[in-house]
Short mmCIF file of C-alpha atoms in Angstrom, two decimals:
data_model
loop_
_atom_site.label_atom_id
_atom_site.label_comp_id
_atom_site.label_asym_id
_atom_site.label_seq_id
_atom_site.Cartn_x
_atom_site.Cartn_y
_atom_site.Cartn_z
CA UNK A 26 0.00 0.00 0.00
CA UNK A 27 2.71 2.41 0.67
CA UNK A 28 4.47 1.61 -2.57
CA UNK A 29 1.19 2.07 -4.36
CA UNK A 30 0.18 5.21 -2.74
CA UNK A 31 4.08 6.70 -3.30
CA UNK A 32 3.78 5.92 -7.14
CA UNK A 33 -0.26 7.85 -7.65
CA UNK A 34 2.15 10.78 -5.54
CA UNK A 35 4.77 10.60 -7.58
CA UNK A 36 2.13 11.11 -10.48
CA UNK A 37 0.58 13.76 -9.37
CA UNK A 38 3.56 15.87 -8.77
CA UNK A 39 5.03 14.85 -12.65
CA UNK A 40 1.36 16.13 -13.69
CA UNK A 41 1.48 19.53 -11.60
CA UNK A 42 4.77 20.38 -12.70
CA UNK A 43 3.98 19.52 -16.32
CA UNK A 44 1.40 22.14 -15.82
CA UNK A 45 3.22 24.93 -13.79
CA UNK A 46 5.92 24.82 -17.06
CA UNK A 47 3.56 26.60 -19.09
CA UNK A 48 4.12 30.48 -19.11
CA UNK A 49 1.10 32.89 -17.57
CA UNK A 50 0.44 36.30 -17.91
CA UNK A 51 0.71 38.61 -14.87
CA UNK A 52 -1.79 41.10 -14.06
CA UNK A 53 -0.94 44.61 -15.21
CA UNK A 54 1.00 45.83 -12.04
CA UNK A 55 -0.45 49.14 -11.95
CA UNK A 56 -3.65 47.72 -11.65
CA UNK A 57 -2.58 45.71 -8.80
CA UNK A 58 -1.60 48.95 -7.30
CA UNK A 59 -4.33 50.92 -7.80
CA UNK A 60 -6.58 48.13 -6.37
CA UNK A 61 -4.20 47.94 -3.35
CA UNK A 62 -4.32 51.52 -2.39
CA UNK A 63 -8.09 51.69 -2.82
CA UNK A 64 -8.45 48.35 -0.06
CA UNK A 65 -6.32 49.80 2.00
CA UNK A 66 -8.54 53.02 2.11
CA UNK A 67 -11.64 50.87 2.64
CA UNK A 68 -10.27 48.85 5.27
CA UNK A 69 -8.73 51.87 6.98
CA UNK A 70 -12.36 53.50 6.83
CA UNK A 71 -13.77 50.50 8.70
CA UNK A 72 -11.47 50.64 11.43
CA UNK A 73 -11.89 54.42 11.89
CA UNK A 74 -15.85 53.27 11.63
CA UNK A 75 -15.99 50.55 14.38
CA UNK A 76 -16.29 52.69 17.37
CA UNK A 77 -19.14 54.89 15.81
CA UNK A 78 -20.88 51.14 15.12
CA UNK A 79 -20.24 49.90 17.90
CA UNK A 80 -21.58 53.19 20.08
CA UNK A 81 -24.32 53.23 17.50
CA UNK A 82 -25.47 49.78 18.44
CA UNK A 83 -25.14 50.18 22.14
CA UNK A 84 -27.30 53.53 21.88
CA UNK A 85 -30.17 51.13 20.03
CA UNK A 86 -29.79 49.00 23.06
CA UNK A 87 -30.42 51.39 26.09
CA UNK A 88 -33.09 53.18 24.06
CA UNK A 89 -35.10 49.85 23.84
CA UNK A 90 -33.81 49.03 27.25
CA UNK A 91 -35.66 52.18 28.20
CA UNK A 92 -38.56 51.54 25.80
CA UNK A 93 -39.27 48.07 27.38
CA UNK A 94 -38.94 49.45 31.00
CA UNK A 95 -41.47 52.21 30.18
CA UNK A 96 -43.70 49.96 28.46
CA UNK A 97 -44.12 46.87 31.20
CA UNK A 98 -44.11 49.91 33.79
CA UNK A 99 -46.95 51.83 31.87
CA UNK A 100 -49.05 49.05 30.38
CA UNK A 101 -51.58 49.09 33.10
CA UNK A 102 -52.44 52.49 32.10
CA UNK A 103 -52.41 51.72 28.06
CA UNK A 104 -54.48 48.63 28.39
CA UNK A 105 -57.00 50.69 30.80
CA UNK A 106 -57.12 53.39 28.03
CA UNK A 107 -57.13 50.82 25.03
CA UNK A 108 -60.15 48.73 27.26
CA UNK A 109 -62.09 52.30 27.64
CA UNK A 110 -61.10 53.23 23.72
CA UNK A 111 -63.01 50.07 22.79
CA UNK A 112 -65.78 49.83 25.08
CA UNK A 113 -66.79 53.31 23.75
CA UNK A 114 -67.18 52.11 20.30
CA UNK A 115 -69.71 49.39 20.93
CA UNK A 116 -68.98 46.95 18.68
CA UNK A 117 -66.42 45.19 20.33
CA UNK A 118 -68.39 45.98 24.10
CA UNK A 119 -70.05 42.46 23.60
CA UNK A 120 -66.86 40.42 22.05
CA UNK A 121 -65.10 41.72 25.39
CA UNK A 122 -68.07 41.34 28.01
CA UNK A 123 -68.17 37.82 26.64
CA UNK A 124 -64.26 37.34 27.09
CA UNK A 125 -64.28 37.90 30.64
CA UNK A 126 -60.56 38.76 30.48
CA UNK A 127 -58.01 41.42 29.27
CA UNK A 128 -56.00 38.75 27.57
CA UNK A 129 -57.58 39.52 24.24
CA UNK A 130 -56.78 42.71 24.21
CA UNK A 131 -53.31 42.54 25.59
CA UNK A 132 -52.55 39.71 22.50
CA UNK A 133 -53.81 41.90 20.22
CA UNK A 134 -51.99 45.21 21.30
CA UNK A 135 -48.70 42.83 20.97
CA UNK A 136 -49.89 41.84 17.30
CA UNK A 137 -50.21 45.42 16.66
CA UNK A 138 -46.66 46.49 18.45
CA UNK A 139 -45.00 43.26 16.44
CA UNK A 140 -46.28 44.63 13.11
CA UNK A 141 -44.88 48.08 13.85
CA UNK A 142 -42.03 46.52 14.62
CA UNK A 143 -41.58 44.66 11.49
CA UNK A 144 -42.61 47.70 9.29
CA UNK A 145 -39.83 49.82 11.17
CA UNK A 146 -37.25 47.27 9.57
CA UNK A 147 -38.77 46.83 6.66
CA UNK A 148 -39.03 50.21 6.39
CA UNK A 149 -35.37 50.83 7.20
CA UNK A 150 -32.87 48.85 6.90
CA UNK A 151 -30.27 50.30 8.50
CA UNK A 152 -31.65 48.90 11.36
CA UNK A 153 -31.27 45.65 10.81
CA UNK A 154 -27.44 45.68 9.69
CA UNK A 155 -25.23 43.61 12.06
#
């Protein structure tokens, strides 16, 4: 087995250098230049960049840290004004009479906050770069 696998090695390497023989054109140099500078720009742009992202992204984060506290600390207060918003319109008086509970309308507030969400990132999607 050694012998065998030495010779299908031995080959290969007559093949490859068979093949690196042949001449091949090098890329215009200047173009290799021009492409280097212009990387090194870019990737000097993204370093100067990454603090701005990364204070960027932890701004995003207390704001909805923030959001979330004022919104579990407040929802008593919305669902009490959503509940009296849609008792006053009398269509949905029965529908929640019959319900018994302010689960319905706390499920469908979070629908409605969910959607908003999702339009917010659809909308922009800066938001949703990593």
């Amino acid at each position: 087995p050694g012998c065998r696998e030495a010779v299908h090695i031995a080959g290969w390497m007559r093949n490859l250098a068979a093949g690196s023989s042949q001449r091949r054109l090098l890329p215009d140099p200047e173009l290799l230049w021009i492409k280097s500078q212009l990387f090194g720009r870019q990737a000097q742009a993204d370093r100067a960049y990454q603090p701005l992202w990364l204070g960027e992204t932890l701004a995003r984060a207390v704001v909805g840290a923030f959001a979330a506290a004022w919104l579990a600390l407040s929802w008593p207060t919305i669902q009490a004004f959503l509940l009296g918003a849609l008792t006053q319109s009398g269509g949905t008086e029965n529908l929640l009479r019959s319900a018994g509970s302010p689960w319905p309308i706390t499920l469908a507030s979070l629908a409605v906050a969910l959607a908003l969400v999702g339009a917010v990132r659809y909308v922009h999607p800066r938001l949703t770069r990593d």
